Amino acid sequence: IVGDQDDDDAVNQIKSNVRHRKGRGFNEHSDRLAMQTGEYETVANDNDSGNPGPARSVEGWILFVTNVHEEAQEDNMYDLFREYGNIKNMHLNLDRRTGYAKGYALVEYETFKEAKEALEGINGQDLLGHTLLVDWAFVKGPLKKRGTATGSSRKVTAGTGRTTQRR
């Protein structure tokens, strides 16, 4: 009977130290504050000047190629882009139903210099009767201020043709 009293005291001691928690995770107040304000740590880029321009992906510099002819093969694309440097990766997505190219490709280079030379050299070039359009897959834009409105300050009401100012 004396042992039961000690067990009850131990259980009550443990219960008094337990905190009831709800929600996503059990982080401290500072972590919750960061979620509420939207201020998080940032990852610096290799050439992070804050100016708009191309951005490096995790692996390398990726070009987005559009207006690719549907009968283009990966070999055609590879031969064309290989002239500008070592291709790290290439994706020419195919339509499952038809087996033809979907009209775009992603080409990845290790260095910015190779990717930029390929962009400048191939953009506007003809492949199988289609003019290829090449641009950066990832672009960092200008830094936006929080709480500012984006887009036009004028709104056209559908069906009326009337324009009103946004407030």
mmCIF file of C-alpha atoms in Angstrom:
data_model
loop_
_atom_site.group_PDB
_atom_site.id
_atom_site.type_symbol
_atom_site.label_atom_id
_atom_site.label_comp_id
_atom_site.label_asym_id
_atom_site.label_seq_id
_atom_site.Cartn_x
_atom_site.Cartn_y
_atom_site.Cartn_z
ATOM 1 C CA ILE A 1 0.000 0.000 0.000
ATOM 2 C CA VAL A 2 2.906 2.351 0.698
ATOM 3 C CA GLY A 3 4.318 1.602 -2.782
ATOM 4 C CA ASP A 4 1.016 2.652 -4.398
ATOM 5 C CA GLN A 5 1.283 6.088 -2.776
ATOM 6 C CA ASP A 6 4.805 6.571 -4.216
ATOM 7 C CA ASP A 7 3.568 5.539 -7.674
ATOM 8 C CA ASP A 8 0.661 7.997 -7.456
ATOM 9 C CA ASP A 9 3.040 10.792 -6.428
ATOM 10 C CA ALA A 10 5.339 9.975 -9.355
ATOM 11 C CA VAL A 11 2.418 9.960 -11.805
ATOM 12 C CA ASN A 12 1.123 13.280 -10.439
ATOM 13 C CA GLN A 13 4.643 14.755 -10.705
ATOM 14 C CA ILE A 14 4.857 13.714 -14.372
ATOM 15 C CA LYS A 15 1.354 15.042 -15.118
ATOM 16 C CA SER A 16 2.182 18.420 -13.591
ATOM 17 C CA ASN A 17 5.124 18.845 -16.004
ATOM 18 C CA VAL A 18 3.114 17.959 -19.135
ATOM 19 C CA ARG A 19 2.063 20.840 -21.409
ATOM 20 C CA HIS A 20 -0.981 20.494 -23.635
ATOM 21 C CA ARG A 21 -0.106 21.432 -27.240
ATOM 22 C CA LYS A 22 -2.239 21.812 -30.344
ATOM 23 C CA GLY A 23 -1.574 22.590 -33.982
ATOM 24 C CA ARG A 24 1.184 21.989 -36.465
ATOM 25 C CA GLY A 25 4.317 21.113 -34.597
ATOM 26 C CA PHE A 26 5.459 22.160 -31.209
ATOM 27 C CA ASN A 27 7.797 25.022 -32.044
ATOM 28 C CA GLU A 28 8.580 27.948 -29.843
ATOM 29 C CA HIS A 29 6.938 31.372 -30.033
ATOM 30 C CA SER A 30 9.712 32.786 -32.271
ATOM 31 C CA ASP A 31 8.944 30.192 -34.967
ATOM 32 C CA ARG A 32 5.233 31.020 -34.843
ATOM 33 C CA LEU A 33 6.073 34.720 -35.131
ATOM 34 C CA ALA A 34 8.124 34.045 -38.281
ATOM 35 C CA MET A 35 5.162 32.209 -39.817
ATOM 36 C CA GLN A 36 2.795 35.071 -39.005
ATOM 37 C CA THR A 37 5.044 37.813 -40.389
ATOM 38 C CA GLY A 38 6.188 35.787 -43.407
ATOM 39 C CA GLU A 39 9.852 36.593 -42.753
ATOM 40 C CA TYR A 40 12.024 33.541 -43.372
ATOM 41 C CA GLU A 41 15.681 32.869 -43.973
ATOM 42 C CA THR A 42 16.758 33.240 -47.589
ATOM 43 C CA VAL A 43 19.239 31.298 -49.661
ATOM 44 C CA ALA A 44 21.859 33.410 -51.423
ATOM 45 C CA ASN A 45 22.491 32.852 -55.123
ATOM 46 C CA ASP A 46 25.966 32.575 -56.640
ATOM 47 C CA ASN A 47 25.652 35.976 -58.285
ATOM 48 C CA ASP A 48 22.863 37.406 -56.138
ATOM 49 C CA SER A 49 22.911 41.105 -56.967
ATOM 50 C CA GLY A 50 19.188 41.600 -56.420
ATOM 51 C CA ASN A 51 18.752 42.660 -60.037
ATOM 52 C CA PRO A 52 16.332 40.938 -62.386
ATOM 53 C CA GLY A 53 17.870 38.300 -64.617
ATOM 54 C CA PRO A 54 18.512 34.585 -64.965
ATOM 55 C CA ALA A 55 18.547 32.452 -61.833
ATOM 56 C CA ARG A 56 20.500 29.277 -61.282
ATOM 57 C CA SER A 57 18.581 26.111 -60.468
ATOM 58 C CA VAL A 58 19.828 23.717 -57.813
ATOM 59 C CA GLU A 59 21.792 21.733 -60.388
ATOM 60 C CA GLY A 60 22.779 24.220 -63.091
ATOM 61 C CA TRP A 61 21.547 26.788 -65.610
ATOM 62 C CA ILE A 62 18.383 25.685 -67.418
ATOM 63 C CA LEU A 63 17.128 26.963 -70.769
ATOM 64 C CA PHE A 64 13.482 26.687 -71.806
ATOM 65 C CA VAL A 65 13.144 26.027 -75.543
ATOM 66 C CA THR A 66 9.756 26.543 -77.207
ATOM 67 C CA ASN A 67 8.341 26.180 -80.720
ATOM 68 C CA VAL A 68 10.033 22.790 -81.094
ATOM 69 C CA HIS A 69 8.714 20.862 -84.108
ATOM 70 C CA GLU A 70 6.573 17.879 -83.087
ATOM 71 C CA GLU A 71 8.753 15.484 -85.091
ATOM 72 C CA ALA A 72 12.006 16.713 -83.518
ATOM 73 C CA GLN A 73 14.019 14.026 -81.776
ATOM 74 C CA GLU A 74 16.190 14.358 -78.695
ATOM 75 C CA ASP A 75 19.237 13.647 -80.885
ATOM 76 C CA ASN A 76 18.416 16.679 -83.080
ATOM 77 C CA MET A 77 18.187 18.912 -80.030
ATOM 78 C CA TYR A 78 21.263 17.413 -78.394
ATOM 79 C CA ASP A 79 23.426 17.933 -81.506
ATOM 80 C CA LEU A 80 22.268 21.540 -81.802
ATOM 81 C CA PHE A 81 22.882 22.483 -78.159
ATOM 82 C CA ARG A 82 26.098 20.452 -77.735
ATOM 83 C CA GLU A 83 27.962 23.006 -79.873
ATOM 84 C CA TYR A 84 27.754 25.527 -77.018
ATOM 85 C CA GLY A 85 29.016 23.397 -74.143
ATOM 86 C CA ASN A 86 28.623 20.245 -72.111
ATOM 87 C CA ILE A 87 24.922 19.438 -71.695
ATOM 88 C CA LYS A 88 24.270 18.271 -68.163
ATOM 89 C CA ASN A 89 20.654 17.238 -68.753
ATOM 90 C CA MET A 90 17.976 17.469 -71.440
ATOM 91 C CA HIS A 91 14.233 16.840 -71.406
ATOM 92 C CA LEU A 92 12.203 16.706 -74.602
ATOM 93 C CA ASN A 93 8.766 15.741 -73.346
ATOM 94 C CA LEU A 94 6.647 13.550 -75.603
ATOM 95 C CA ASP A 95 2.883 13.291 -75.894
ATOM 96 C CA ARG A 96 1.962 9.814 -74.606
ATOM 97 C CA ARG A 97 -0.886 9.428 -77.049
ATOM 98 C CA THR A 98 0.900 10.444 -80.253
ATOM 99 C CA GLY A 99 4.562 9.899 -79.376
ATOM 100 C CA TYR A 100 5.480 13.293 -80.830
ATOM 101 C CA ALA A 101 7.279 16.108 -79.011
ATOM 102 C CA LYS A 102 5.014 18.442 -77.056
ATOM 103 C CA GLY A 103 6.686 21.534 -78.496
ATOM 104 C CA TYR A 104 9.117 22.453 -75.748
ATOM 105 C CA ALA A 105 12.369 21.241 -74.240
ATOM 106 C CA LEU A 106 14.509 21.915 -71.178
ATOM 107 C CA VAL A 107 18.281 22.016 -71.607
ATOM 108 C CA GLU A 108 20.622 22.252 -68.618
ATOM 109 C CA TYR A 109 24.223 23.452 -68.631
ATOM 110 C CA GLU A 110 26.731 23.375 -65.780
ATOM 111 C CA THR A 111 27.975 26.941 -66.265
ATOM 112 C CA PHE A 112 26.267 30.258 -66.887
ATOM 113 C CA LYS A 113 28.669 31.046 -69.747
ATOM 114 C CA GLU A 114 27.706 27.920 -71.721
ATOM 115 C CA ALA A 115 23.994 28.474 -71.167
ATOM 116 C CA LYS A 116 24.187 32.139 -72.171
ATOM 117 C CA GLU A 117 26.131 31.314 -75.342
ATOM 118 C CA ALA A 118 23.549 28.651 -76.258
ATOM 119 C CA LEU A 119 20.686 31.067 -75.613
ATOM 120 C CA GLU A 120 22.239 33.769 -77.781
ATOM 121 C CA GLY A 121 23.341 31.337 -80.497
ATOM 122 C CA ILE A 122 20.203 29.212 -80.843
ATOM 123 C CA ASN A 123 17.390 31.700 -80.132
ATOM 124 C CA GLY A 124 15.781 32.355 -83.519
ATOM 125 C CA GLN A 125 17.557 29.447 -85.223
ATOM 126 C CA ASP A 126 15.577 27.117 -87.508
ATOM 127 C CA LEU A 127 15.075 23.423 -86.671
ATOM 128 C CA LEU A 128 12.897 21.310 -88.986
ATOM 129 C CA GLY A 129 11.110 24.396 -90.305
ATOM 130 C CA HIS A 130 10.329 25.888 -86.880
ATOM 131 C CA THR A 131 12.082 28.915 -85.408
ATOM 132 C CA LEU A 132 13.295 27.952 -81.937
ATOM 133 C CA LEU A 133 12.650 30.371 -79.095
ATOM 134 C CA VAL A 134 15.077 30.057 -76.181
ATOM 135 C CA ASP A 135 14.829 31.739 -72.792
ATOM 136 C CA TRP A 136 15.873 31.143 -69.189
ATOM 137 C CA ALA A 137 13.737 28.615 -67.313
ATOM 138 C CA PHE A 138 14.261 30.448 -64.004
ATOM 139 C CA VAL A 139 14.346 34.210 -63.703
ATOM 140 C CA LYS A 140 14.567 36.304 -60.587
ATOM 141 C CA GLY A 141 12.427 39.387 -60.806
ATOM 142 C CA PRO A 142 12.771 42.704 -59.033
ATOM 143 C CA LEU A 143 12.196 42.607 -55.297
ATOM 144 C CA LYS A 144 8.597 43.450 -54.454
ATOM 145 C CA LYS A 145 7.545 45.442 -51.437
ATOM 146 C CA ARG A 146 5.000 43.743 -49.198
ATOM 147 C CA GLY A 147 1.494 45.131 -49.242
ATOM 148 C CA THR A 148 1.724 46.875 -52.612
ATOM 149 C CA ALA A 149 -0.893 46.241 -55.243
ATOM 150 C CA THR A 150 0.179 44.653 -58.491
ATOM 151 C CA GLY A 151 -1.284 45.032 -61.914
ATOM 152 C CA SER A 152 -3.339 47.821 -63.362
ATOM 153 C CA SER A 153 -5.119 50.365 -61.226
ATOM 154 C CA ARG A 154 -8.049 50.360 -63.641
ATOM 155 C CA LYS A 155 -10.758 47.735 -63.773
ATOM 156 C CA VAL A 156 -13.108 47.073 -66.695
ATOM 157 C CA THR A 157 -16.551 45.883 -65.636
ATOM 158 C CA ALA A 158 -17.505 42.849 -67.724
ATOM 159 C CA GLY A 159 -20.242 43.408 -70.273
ATOM 160 C CA THR A 160 -20.535 47.155 -69.666
ATOM 161 C CA GLY A 161 -17.350 48.482 -71.210
ATOM 162 C CA ARG A 162 -17.097 50.932 -68.279
ATOM 163 C CA THR A 163 -13.778 51.555 -66.591
ATOM 164 C CA THR A 164 -13.490 52.298 -62.876
ATOM 165 C CA GLN A 165 -10.523 53.204 -60.667
ATOM 166 C CA ARG A 166 -9.471 50.669 -58.052
ATOM 167 C CA ARG A 167 -9.193 51.966 -54.527
#
